DNA sequence: CGCTCGGTAGACCGATCAGTCTAGTGAGGG
DNA sequence: CCCTCACTAGACTGATCGGTCTACCGAGCG
C-alpha cells in the first residue's frame, strides 16, 4: 500500500501514456469543447480509450475528475507562463509574459474550437461557493498578483494598474472566446504594452 | 390564425402574471444560479408554479426556453442601460452609463448569489458555433459599440479606446462574479473614468 | 345549460446519466 | 509454472433527464 509512484519529471499522473494521463487529456478536450455538465462519463472513457472501471479506480467520482481537470488546467497555464517569463528580460516584458501565456493557451486550443478560458467556462458551471469555483477564483487572483509582482519590479508598484491589466486581460480572453478570434488577445497585449510604456502620449505607433 | 396578442406595454409575455412571464422569471433565477444544463425542466416548472404541459404549450423545448432566457436577459440589460443613459448629460457619463447598467444588474442579483454576467455564463455552456453563443457574442459586440458611439460624441472617436473599455468592463464583471464582490465593478468604473478624463496625469483623485 | 379552452396534476416513455459489478485477459514476477 | 494485479469489455442499477399523454378542473360564453 506504500505504492511508490513512478519517478516523475512532470506533475504526477500527467504522462500521456498512463491511464490517469489519458483520462485527464480526454476530459480536458471534452470539458473544454462541450462543457462539463454536458459531457458524460462514457464520452470521456471513449475518448481516452480506457475502461469505465479504470476511471473509477483512478478517480472516485466525476466530481473528482472535474477537480483534477481544473487543477491540471491551472498548472498547464502556469507552465506556459513560466516558459514565457523566463524569456523576458525586463519587468515590462514579464508583465506581458502573462498575456503571452494566455496567447499560447489560445493558439493551442484554437484548432479544436477556441472557446476562451477553460477555467472561467468551468466556473460558470459551478455553484456560487463551490470548491471548483473557489479554485478558479484563486487562479485569477494569482494571475493578477503575478502582474502586480512584475509591476513592483519596476518600482512603480501600482495596485490599481495591476487590477486594470488583469481585468483587461480577462475581458479580452472572454471576448476572444466569444468571437472565436484568439487574435483579440493581441489587441489586449498592445493596449497593455501602451499602458506600460513610460511615454504618456506617443500612442498610435501602429505596428 | 391572426392571433391578436394582448396590448403590450412591455416585451410580449414578460408580465409577471402570465404563464410565459412566470416561466421566464423562474428560468432566469435558476439558470443564473445553477447554470442551464444543471437545471431540469421539473425545477423550472416547480419554481414557476406551473404545470409541465403549460411549459410545452409556451415553449416547444428546453432549447427554446433557453433561447428566450438569453433574449430576455439581453433586453433586461438594455433596459437598465437606457434608464442610466437617459440620466447622463455628457458623453463621458454616457460611457459610464454602460458600466452603471452592469452595476445595476449586479446589485439586482446580488442577494441570491452573484455569479457575474448571466449571458457570459450561459455562453460557457453553449457549443462553439451555436445560436445561443452567437446571441451572447452579438450582445457583447453591442455593448462595445454603445461605448464606441458615446466616445464618438466626444469627437475623439478612438476604436481602440472603446475596445479597451469593453475588455476592462467584461473582465471586471467576470472577476466580480468569481469573488462574489459586485463592488469590483466600482473599481472598473473608477479606472474607466480615469481613462475618459482629459488630463493625462492628475490621477489618484480618490473619491 | 353545455361547450370550449387554458390550465393543472401527474403518470408515463425512452434515453441517458453516474456509478457498480462480473468476467475475462495478458504481462510480469515469484 | 502459476499467481497477482492492472486493465478491458460490457451488462446492469436506480435516478433523472426532456418530453408526451391522459384525465380533470373551472371560468367564460353562446
PDB file of N, CA, C and O in Angstrom, chain A residues 18-81:
ATOM      1  N   UNK A  18      -0.040   6.992 -19.263  1.00  0.00           N
ATOM      2  CA  UNK A  18      -0.751   6.406 -18.131  1.00  0.00           C
ATOM      3  C   UNK A  18      -2.257   6.566 -18.272  1.00  0.00           C
ATOM      4  O   UNK A  18      -2.749   7.440 -18.993  1.00  0.00           O
ATOM      5  N   UNK A  19      -2.978   5.699 -17.576  1.00  0.00           N
ATOM      6  CA  UNK A  19      -4.434   5.786 -17.585  1.00  0.00           C
ATOM      7  C   UNK A  19      -4.880   7.165 -17.113  1.00  0.00           C
ATOM      8  O   UNK A  19      -5.717   7.818 -17.738  1.00  0.00           O
ATOM      9  N   UNK A  20      -4.289   7.600 -16.013  1.00  0.00           N
ATOM     10  CA  UNK A  20      -4.670   8.898 -15.463  1.00  0.00           C
ATOM     11  C   UNK A  20      -4.392  10.027 -16.447  1.00  0.00           C
ATOM     12  O   UNK A  20      -5.217  10.930 -16.632  1.00  0.00           O
ATOM     13  N   UNK A  21      -3.226   9.947 -17.081  1.00  0.00           N
ATOM     14  CA  UNK A  21      -2.879  10.987 -18.050  1.00  0.00           C
ATOM     15  C   UNK A  21      -3.827  11.010 -19.229  1.00  0.00           C
ATOM     16  O   UNK A  21      -4.256  12.082 -19.679  1.00  0.00           O
ATOM     17  N   UNK A  22      -4.167   9.807 -19.728  1.00  0.00           N
ATOM     18  CA  UNK A  22      -5.082   9.778 -20.878  1.00  0.00           C
ATOM     19  C   UNK A  22      -6.475  10.265 -20.499  1.00  0.00           C
ATOM     20  O   UNK A  22      -7.151  10.941 -21.270  1.00  0.00           O
ATOM     21  N   UNK A  23      -6.910   9.923 -19.289  1.00  0.00           N
ATOM     22  CA  UNK A  23      -8.216  10.389 -18.829  1.00  0.00           C
ATOM     23  C   UNK A  23      -8.238  11.907 -18.694  1.00  0.00           C
ATOM     24  O   UNK A  23      -9.195  12.563 -19.115  1.00  0.00           O
ATOM     25  N   UNK A  24      -7.174  12.453 -18.128  1.00  0.00           N
ATOM     26  CA  UNK A  24      -7.135  13.899 -17.962  1.00  0.00           C
ATOM     27  C   UNK A  24      -7.094  14.606 -19.312  1.00  0.00           C
ATOM     28  O   UNK A  24      -7.746  15.635 -19.502  1.00  0.00           O
ATOM     29  N   UNK A  25      -6.334  14.051 -20.240  1.00  0.00           N
ATOM     30  CA  UNK A  25      -6.249  14.666 -21.569  1.00  0.00           C
ATOM     31  C   UNK A  25      -7.604  14.616 -22.265  1.00  0.00           C
ATOM     32  O   UNK A  25      -8.045  15.592 -22.880  1.00  0.00           O
ATOM     33  N   UNK A  26      -8.281  13.465 -22.157  1.00  0.00           N
ATOM     34  CA  UNK A  26      -9.586  13.328 -22.795  1.00  0.00           C
ATOM     35  C   UNK A  26     -10.593  14.274 -22.138  1.00  0.00           C
ATOM     36  O   UNK A  26     -11.349  14.976 -22.824  1.00  0.00           O
ATOM     37  N   UNK A  27     -10.599  14.290 -20.802  1.00  0.00           N
ATOM     38  CA  UNK A  27     -11.522  15.171 -20.091  1.00  0.00           C
ATOM     39  C   UNK A  27     -11.242  16.617 -20.460  1.00  0.00           C
ATOM     40  O   UNK A  27     -12.163  17.417 -20.646  1.00  0.00           O
ATOM     41  N   UNK A  28      -9.982  16.948 -20.588  1.00  0.00           N
ATOM     42  CA  UNK A  28      -9.617  18.320 -20.916  1.00  0.00           C
ATOM     43  C   UNK A  28     -10.204  18.723 -22.267  1.00  0.00           C
ATOM     44  O   UNK A  28     -10.807  19.783 -22.395  1.00  0.00           O
ATOM     45  N   UNK A  29     -10.020  17.862 -23.260  1.00  0.00           N
ATOM     46  CA  UNK A  29     -10.572  18.167 -24.589  1.00  0.00           C
ATOM     47  C   UNK A  29     -12.082  18.309 -24.544  1.00  0.00           C
ATOM     48  O   UNK A  29     -12.653  19.285 -25.048  1.00  0.00           O
ATOM     49  N   UNK A  30     -12.757  17.318 -23.946  1.00  0.00           N
ATOM     50  CA  UNK A  30     -14.221  17.304 -23.986  1.00  0.00           C
ATOM     51  C   UNK A  30     -14.828  18.367 -23.081  1.00  0.00           C
ATOM     52  O   UNK A  30     -15.774  19.051 -23.484  1.00  0.00           O
ATOM     53  N   UNK A  31     -14.326  18.489 -21.864  1.00  0.00           N
ATOM     54  CA  UNK A  31     -14.857  19.502 -20.959  1.00  0.00           C
ATOM     55  C   UNK A  31     -14.698  20.886 -21.567  1.00  0.00           C
ATOM     56  O   UNK A  31     -15.601  21.725 -21.477  1.00  0.00           O
ATOM     57  N   UNK A  32     -13.549  21.119 -22.178  1.00  0.00           N
ATOM     58  CA  UNK A  32     -13.329  22.437 -22.763  1.00  0.00           C
ATOM     59  C   UNK A  32     -14.279  22.701 -23.932  1.00  0.00           C
ATOM     60  O   UNK A  32     -14.863  23.773 -24.048  1.00  0.00           O
ATOM     61  N   UNK A  33     -14.424  21.701 -24.785  1.00  0.00           N
ATOM     62  CA  UNK A  33     -15.196  21.909 -26.016  1.00  0.00           C
ATOM     63  C   UNK A  33     -16.700  21.924 -25.764  1.00  0.00           C
ATOM     64  O   UNK A  33     -17.429  22.718 -26.365  1.00  0.00           O
ATOM     65  N   UNK A  34     -17.187  21.049 -24.862  1.00  0.00           N
ATOM     66  CA  UNK A  34     -18.637  20.885 -24.697  1.00  0.00           C
ATOM     67  C   UNK A  34     -19.150  21.388 -23.359  1.00  0.00           C
ATOM     68  O   UNK A  34     -20.372  21.427 -23.157  1.00  0.00           O
ATOM     69  N   UNK A  35     -18.258  21.691 -22.443  1.00  0.00           N
ATOM     70  CA  UNK A  35     -18.689  21.993 -21.085  1.00  0.00           C
ATOM     71  C   UNK A  35     -18.670  20.741 -20.241  1.00  0.00           C
ATOM     72  O   UNK A  35     -18.659  19.619 -20.766  1.00  0.00           O
ATOM     73  N   UNK A  36     -18.700  20.908 -18.935  1.00  0.00           N
ATOM     74  CA  UNK A  36     -18.537  19.786 -18.011  1.00  0.00           C
ATOM     75  C   UNK A  36     -19.837  19.018 -17.854  1.00  0.00           C
ATOM     76  O   UNK A  36     -19.876  17.799 -18.036  1.00  0.00           O
ATOM     77  N   UNK A  37     -20.914  19.718 -17.546  1.00  0.00           N
ATOM     78  CA  UNK A  37     -22.186  19.033 -17.324  1.00  0.00           C
ATOM     79  C   UNK A  37     -22.689  18.331 -18.580  1.00  0.00           C
ATOM     80  O   UNK A  37     -23.396  17.334 -18.485  1.00  0.00           O
ATOM     81  N   UNK A  38     -22.339  18.873 -19.723  1.00  0.00           N
ATOM     82  CA  UNK A  38     -22.828  18.299 -20.978  1.00  0.00           C
ATOM     83  C   UNK A  38     -21.979  17.115 -21.432  1.00  0.00           C
ATOM     84  O   UNK A  38     -22.288  16.488 -22.444  1.00  0.00           O
ATOM     85  N   UNK A  39     -20.922  16.816 -20.702  1.00  0.00           N
ATOM     86  CA  UNK A  39     -20.027  15.725 -21.092  1.00  0.00           C
ATOM     87  C   UNK A  39     -20.232  14.539 -20.159  1.00  0.00           C
ATOM     88  O   UNK A  39     -20.004  14.645 -18.955  1.00  0.00           O
ATOM     89  N   UNK A  40     -20.650  13.423 -20.713  1.00  0.00           N
ATOM     90  CA  UNK A  40     -20.890  12.226 -19.914  1.00  0.00           C
ATOM     91  C   UNK A  40     -19.608  11.451 -19.679  1.00  0.00           C
ATOM     92  O   UNK A  40     -18.630  11.573 -20.427  1.00  0.00           O
ATOM     93  N   UNK A  41     -19.656  10.638 -18.620  1.00  0.00           N
ATOM     94  CA  UNK A  41     -18.532   9.765 -18.294  1.00  0.00           C
ATOM     95  C   UNK A  41     -18.183   8.850 -19.458  1.00  0.00           C
ATOM     96  O   UNK A  41     -17.007   8.637 -19.764  1.00  0.00           O
ATOM     97  N   UNK A  42     -19.206   8.327 -20.114  1.00  0.00           N
ATOM     98  CA  UNK A  42     -18.971   7.403 -21.220  1.00  0.00           C
ATOM     99  C   UNK A  42     -18.186   8.066 -22.348  1.00  0.00           C
ATOM    100  O   UNK A  42     -17.333   7.440 -22.978  1.00  0.00           O
ATOM    101  N   UNK A  43     -18.482   9.334 -22.608  1.00  0.00           N
ATOM    102  CA  UNK A  43     -17.749  10.048 -23.648  1.00  0.00           C
ATOM    103  C   UNK A  43     -16.281  10.201 -23.260  1.00  0.00           C
ATOM    104  O   UNK A  43     -15.395  10.070 -24.109  1.00  0.00           O
ATOM    105  N   UNK A  44     -16.037  10.443 -21.989  1.00  0.00           N
ATOM    106  CA  UNK A  44     -14.656  10.625 -21.530  1.00  0.00           C
ATOM    107  C   UNK A  44     -13.858   9.336 -21.709  1.00  0.00           C
ATOM    108  O   UNK A  44     -12.746   9.348 -22.249  1.00  0.00           O
ATOM    109  N   UNK A  45     -14.436   8.215 -21.267  1.00  0.00           N
ATOM    110  CA  UNK A  45     -13.675   6.972 -21.348  1.00  0.00           C
ATOM    111  C   UNK A  45     -13.486   6.534 -22.799  1.00  0.00           C
ATOM    112  O   UNK A  45     -12.459   5.967 -23.156  1.00  0.00           O
ATOM    113  N   UNK A  46     -14.487   6.842 -23.640  1.00  0.00           N
ATOM    114  CA  UNK A  46     -14.327   6.506 -25.057  1.00  0.00           C
ATOM    115  C   UNK A  46     -13.192   7.329 -25.663  1.00  0.00           C
ATOM    116  O   UNK A  46     -12.355   6.800 -26.398  1.00  0.00           O
ATOM    117  N   UNK A  47     -13.166   8.614 -25.349  1.00  0.00           N
ATOM    118  CA  UNK A  47     -12.121   9.498 -25.873  1.00  0.00           C
ATOM    119  C   UNK A  47     -10.747   9.079 -25.357  1.00  0.00           C
ATOM    120  O   UNK A  47      -9.755   9.161 -26.087  1.00  0.00           O
ATOM    121  N   UNK A  48     -10.706   8.621 -24.119  1.00  0.00           N
ATOM    122  CA  UNK A  48      -9.422   8.225 -23.529  1.00  0.00           C
ATOM    123  C   UNK A  48      -9.015   6.821 -23.960  1.00  0.00           C
ATOM    124  O   UNK A  48      -7.853   6.441 -23.815  1.00  0.00           O
ATOM    125  N   UNK A  49      -9.966   6.033 -24.479  1.00  0.00           N
ATOM    126  CA  UNK A  49      -9.669   4.651 -24.824  1.00  0.00           C
ATOM    127  C   UNK A  49      -9.366   3.826 -23.590  1.00  0.00           C
ATOM    128  O   UNK A  49      -8.379   3.098 -23.530  1.00  0.00           O
ATOM    129  N   UNK A  50     -10.245   3.931 -22.610  1.00  0.00           N
ATOM    130  CA  UNK A  50      -9.998   3.366 -21.289  1.00  0.00           C
ATOM    131  C   UNK A  50     -11.304   2.756 -20.793  1.00  0.00           C
ATOM    132  O   UNK A  50     -12.382   3.175 -21.182  1.00  0.00           O
ATOM    133  N   UNK A  51     -11.202   1.734 -19.979  1.00  0.00           N
ATOM    134  CA  UNK A  51     -12.420   1.113 -19.442  1.00  0.00           C
ATOM    135  C   UNK A  51     -13.006   1.945 -18.320  1.00  0.00           C
ATOM    136  O   UNK A  51     -12.298   2.698 -17.654  1.00  0.00           O
ATOM    137  N   UNK A  52     -14.324   1.798 -18.144  1.00  0.00           N
ATOM    138  CA  UNK A  52     -15.002   2.605 -17.143  1.00  0.00           C
ATOM    139  C   UNK A  52     -14.446   2.343 -15.746  1.00  0.00           C
ATOM    140  O   UNK A  52     -14.244   3.269 -14.952  1.00  0.00           O
ATOM    141  N   UNK A  53     -14.167   1.066 -15.475  1.00  0.00           N
ATOM    142  CA  UNK A  53     -13.650   0.744 -14.149  1.00  0.00           C
ATOM    143  C   UNK A  53     -12.293   1.407 -13.896  1.00  0.00           C
ATOM    144  O   UNK A  53     -11.977   1.769 -12.769  1.00  0.00           O
ATOM    145  N   UNK A  54     -11.509   1.582 -14.964  1.00  0.00           N
ATOM    146  CA  UNK A  54     -10.214   2.224 -14.794  1.00  0.00           C
ATOM    147  C   UNK A  54     -10.393   3.671 -14.356  1.00  0.00           C
ATOM    148  O   UNK A  54      -9.609   4.187 -13.555  1.00  0.00           O
ATOM    149  N   UNK A  55     -11.425   4.310 -14.899  1.00  0.00           N
ATOM    150  CA  UNK A  55     -11.687   5.670 -14.462  1.00  0.00           C
ATOM    151  C   UNK A  55     -11.987   5.686 -12.966  1.00  0.00           C
ATOM    152  O   UNK A  55     -11.424   6.483 -12.215  1.00  0.00           O
ATOM    153  N   UNK A  56     -12.855   4.763 -12.537  1.00  0.00           N
ATOM    154  CA  UNK A  56     -13.260   4.791 -11.135  1.00  0.00           C
ATOM    155  C   UNK A  56     -12.208   4.188 -10.218  1.00  0.00           C
ATOM    156  O   UNK A  56     -12.318   4.292  -8.995  1.00  0.00           O
ATOM    157  N   UNK A  57     -11.184   3.525 -10.791  1.00  0.00           N
ATOM    158  CA  UNK A  57     -10.029   3.160  -9.981  1.00  0.00           C
ATOM    159  C   UNK A  57      -9.127   4.374  -9.766  1.00  0.00           C
ATOM    160  O   UNK A  57      -8.384   4.448  -8.787  1.00  0.00           O
ATOM    161  N   UNK A  58      -9.174   5.319 -10.705  1.00  0.00           N
ATOM    162  CA  UNK A  58      -8.289   6.484 -10.659  1.00  0.00           C
ATOM    163  C   UNK A  58      -8.947   7.666  -9.955  1.00  0.00           C
ATOM    164  O   UNK A  58      -8.312   8.363  -9.167  1.00  0.00           O
ATOM    165  N   UNK A  59     -10.213   7.889 -10.278  1.00  0.00           N
ATOM    166  CA  UNK A  59     -10.951   8.983  -9.650  1.00  0.00           C
ATOM    167  C   UNK A  59     -12.197   8.400  -8.989  1.00  0.00           C
ATOM    168  O   UNK A  59     -12.856   7.535  -9.574  1.00  0.00           O
ATOM    169  N   UNK A  60     -12.521   8.902  -7.827  1.00  0.00           N
ATOM    170  CA  UNK A  60     -13.624   8.302  -7.090  1.00  0.00           C
ATOM    171  C   UNK A  60     -14.979   8.698  -7.673  1.00  0.00           C
ATOM    172  O   UNK A  60     -15.984   8.039  -7.423  1.00  0.00           O
ATOM    173  N   UNK A  61     -15.014   9.786  -8.438  1.00  0.00           N
ATOM    174  CA  UNK A  61     -16.284  10.255  -8.985  1.00  0.00           C
ATOM    175  C   UNK A  61     -16.008  11.249 -10.109  1.00  0.00           C
ATOM    176  O   UNK A  61     -14.872  11.700 -10.299  1.00  0.00           O
ATOM    177  N   UNK A  62     -17.048  11.582 -10.834  1.00  0.00           N
ATOM    178  CA  UNK A  62     -16.884  12.600 -11.861  1.00  0.00           C
ATOM    179  C   UNK A  62     -16.469  13.923 -11.234  1.00  0.00           C
ATOM    180  O   UNK A  62     -15.716  14.698 -11.822  1.00  0.00           O
ATOM    181  N   UNK A  63     -16.966  14.162 -10.041  1.00  0.00           N
ATOM    182  CA  UNK A  63     -16.615  15.379  -9.337  1.00  0.00           C
ATOM    183  C   UNK A  63     -15.101  15.466  -9.124  1.00  0.00           C
ATOM    184  O   UNK A  63     -14.503  16.528  -9.302  1.00  0.00           O
ATOM    185  N   UNK A  64     -14.507  14.355  -8.743  1.00  0.00           N
ATOM    186  CA  UNK A  64     -13.060  14.378  -8.515  1.00  0.00           C
ATOM    187  C   UNK A  64     -12.317  14.557  -9.836  1.00  0.00           C
ATOM    188  O   UNK A  64     -11.305  15.262  -9.892  1.00  0.00           O
ATOM    189  N   UNK A  65     -12.822  13.927 -10.894  1.00  0.00           N
ATOM    190  CA  UNK A  65     -12.218  14.145 -12.208  1.00  0.00           C
ATOM    191  C   UNK A  65     -12.299  15.614 -12.598  1.00  0.00           C
ATOM    192  O   UNK A  65     -11.348  16.190 -13.141  1.00  0.00           O
ATOM    193  N   UNK A  66     -13.432  16.217 -12.294  1.00  0.00           N
ATOM    194  CA  UNK A  66     -13.611  17.635 -12.599  1.00  0.00           C
ATOM    195  C   UNK A  66     -12.599  18.491 -11.832  1.00  0.00           C
ATOM    196  O   UNK A  66     -11.984  19.402 -12.396  1.00  0.00           O
ATOM    197  N   UNK A  67     -12.429  18.176 -10.536  1.00  0.00           N
ATOM    198  CA  UNK A  67     -11.448  18.924  -9.756  1.00  0.00           C
ATOM    199  C   UNK A  67     -10.048  18.759 -10.331  1.00  0.00           C
ATOM    200  O   UNK A  67      -9.281  19.720 -10.441  1.00  0.00           O
ATOM    201  N   UNK A  68      -9.714  17.509 -10.734  1.00  0.00           N
ATOM    202  CA  UNK A  68      -8.393  17.271 -11.309  1.00  0.00           C
ATOM    203  C   UNK A  68      -8.238  18.047 -12.608  1.00  0.00           C
ATOM    204  O   UNK A  68      -7.148  18.552 -12.915  1.00  0.00           O
ATOM    205  N   UNK A  69      -9.310  18.139 -13.374  1.00  0.00           N
ATOM    206  CA  UNK A  69      -9.278  18.904 -14.629  1.00  0.00           C
ATOM    207  C   UNK A  69      -8.942  20.364 -14.347  1.00  0.00           C
ATOM    208  O   UNK A  69      -8.084  20.957 -15.001  1.00  0.00           O
ATOM    209  N   UNK A  70      -9.625  20.944 -13.360  1.00  0.00           N
ATOM    210  CA  UNK A  70      -9.378  22.346 -13.025  1.00  0.00           C
ATOM    211  C   UNK A  70      -7.933  22.546 -12.571  1.00  0.00           C
ATOM    212  O   UNK A  70      -7.236  23.457 -13.031  1.00  0.00           O
ATOM    213  N   UNK A  71      -7.481  21.670 -11.704  1.00  0.00           N
ATOM    214  CA  UNK A  71      -6.105  21.775 -11.214  1.00  0.00           C
ATOM    215  C   UNK A  71      -5.101  21.644 -12.358  1.00  0.00           C
ATOM    216  O   UNK A  71      -4.149  22.434 -12.459  1.00  0.00           O
ATOM    217  N   UNK A  72      -5.334  20.666 -13.218  1.00  0.00           N
ATOM    218  CA  UNK A  72      -4.397  20.438 -14.317  1.00  0.00           C
ATOM    219  C   UNK A  72      -4.351  21.634 -15.252  1.00  0.00           C
ATOM    220  O   UNK A  72      -3.284  22.054 -15.709  1.00  0.00           O
ATOM    221  N   UNK A  73      -5.508  22.209 -15.528  1.00  0.00           N
ATOM    222  CA  UNK A  73      -5.532  23.352 -16.439  1.00  0.00           C
ATOM    223  C   UNK A  73      -4.814  24.538 -15.825  1.00  0.00           C
ATOM    224  O   UNK A  73      -4.118  25.284 -16.530  1.00  0.00           O
ATOM    225  N   UNK A  74      -4.994  24.709 -14.532  1.00  0.00           N
ATOM    226  CA  UNK A  74      -4.280  25.784 -13.842  1.00  0.00           C
ATOM    227  C   UNK A  74      -2.775  25.579 -13.970  1.00  0.00           C
ATOM    228  O   UNK A  74      -2.027  26.509 -14.288  1.00  0.00           O
ATOM    229  N   UNK A  75      -2.331  24.354 -13.771  1.00  0.00           N
ATOM    230  CA  UNK A  75      -0.885  24.098 -13.815  1.00  0.00           C
ATOM    231  C   UNK A  75      -0.329  24.187 -15.233  1.00  0.00           C
ATOM    232  O   UNK A  75       0.813  24.606 -15.431  1.00  0.00           O
ATOM    233  N   UNK A  76      -1.143  23.784 -16.198  1.00  0.00           N
ATOM    234  CA  UNK A  76      -0.700  23.957 -17.587  1.00  0.00           C
ATOM    235  C   UNK A  76      -0.453  25.426 -17.896  1.00  0.00           C
ATOM    236  O   UNK A  76       0.523  25.793 -18.552  1.00  0.00           O
ATOM    237  N   UNK A  77      -1.370  26.272 -17.420  1.00  0.00           N
ATOM    238  CA  UNK A  77      -1.207  27.695 -17.679  1.00  0.00           C
ATOM    239  C   UNK A  77       0.052  28.205 -16.991  1.00  0.00           C
ATOM    240  O   UNK A  77       0.837  28.956 -17.576  1.00  0.00           O
ATOM    241  N   UNK A  78       0.265  27.781 -15.747  1.00  0.00           N
ATOM    242  CA  UNK A  78       1.465  28.206 -15.019  1.00  0.00           C
ATOM    243  C   UNK A  78       2.721  27.819 -15.783  1.00  0.00           C
ATOM    244  O   UNK A  78       3.696  28.582 -15.830  1.00  0.00           O
ATOM    245  N   UNK A  79       2.679  26.622 -16.390  1.00  0.00           N
ATOM    246  CA  UNK A  79       3.834  26.153 -17.162  1.00  0.00           C
ATOM    247  C   UNK A  79       4.092  27.080 -18.355  1.00  0.00           C
ATOM    248  O   UNK A  79       5.236  27.479 -18.621  1.00  0.00           O
ATOM    249  N   UNK A  80       3.032  27.416 -19.060  1.00  0.00           N
ATOM    250  CA  UNK A  80       3.174  28.334 -20.187  1.00  0.00           C
ATOM    251  C   UNK A  80       3.730  29.676 -19.713  1.00  0.00           C
ATOM    252  O   UNK A  80       4.593  30.279 -20.353  1.00  0.00           O
ATOM    253  N   UNK A  81       3.201  30.126 -18.590  1.00  0.00           N
ATOM    254  CA  UNK A  81       3.643  31.416 -18.054  1.00  0.00           C
ATOM    255  C   UNK A  81       5.125  31.358 -17.674  1.00  0.00           C
ATOM    256  O   UNK A  81       5.893  32.259 -18.032  1.00  0.00           O
TER     257      UNK A  81
END
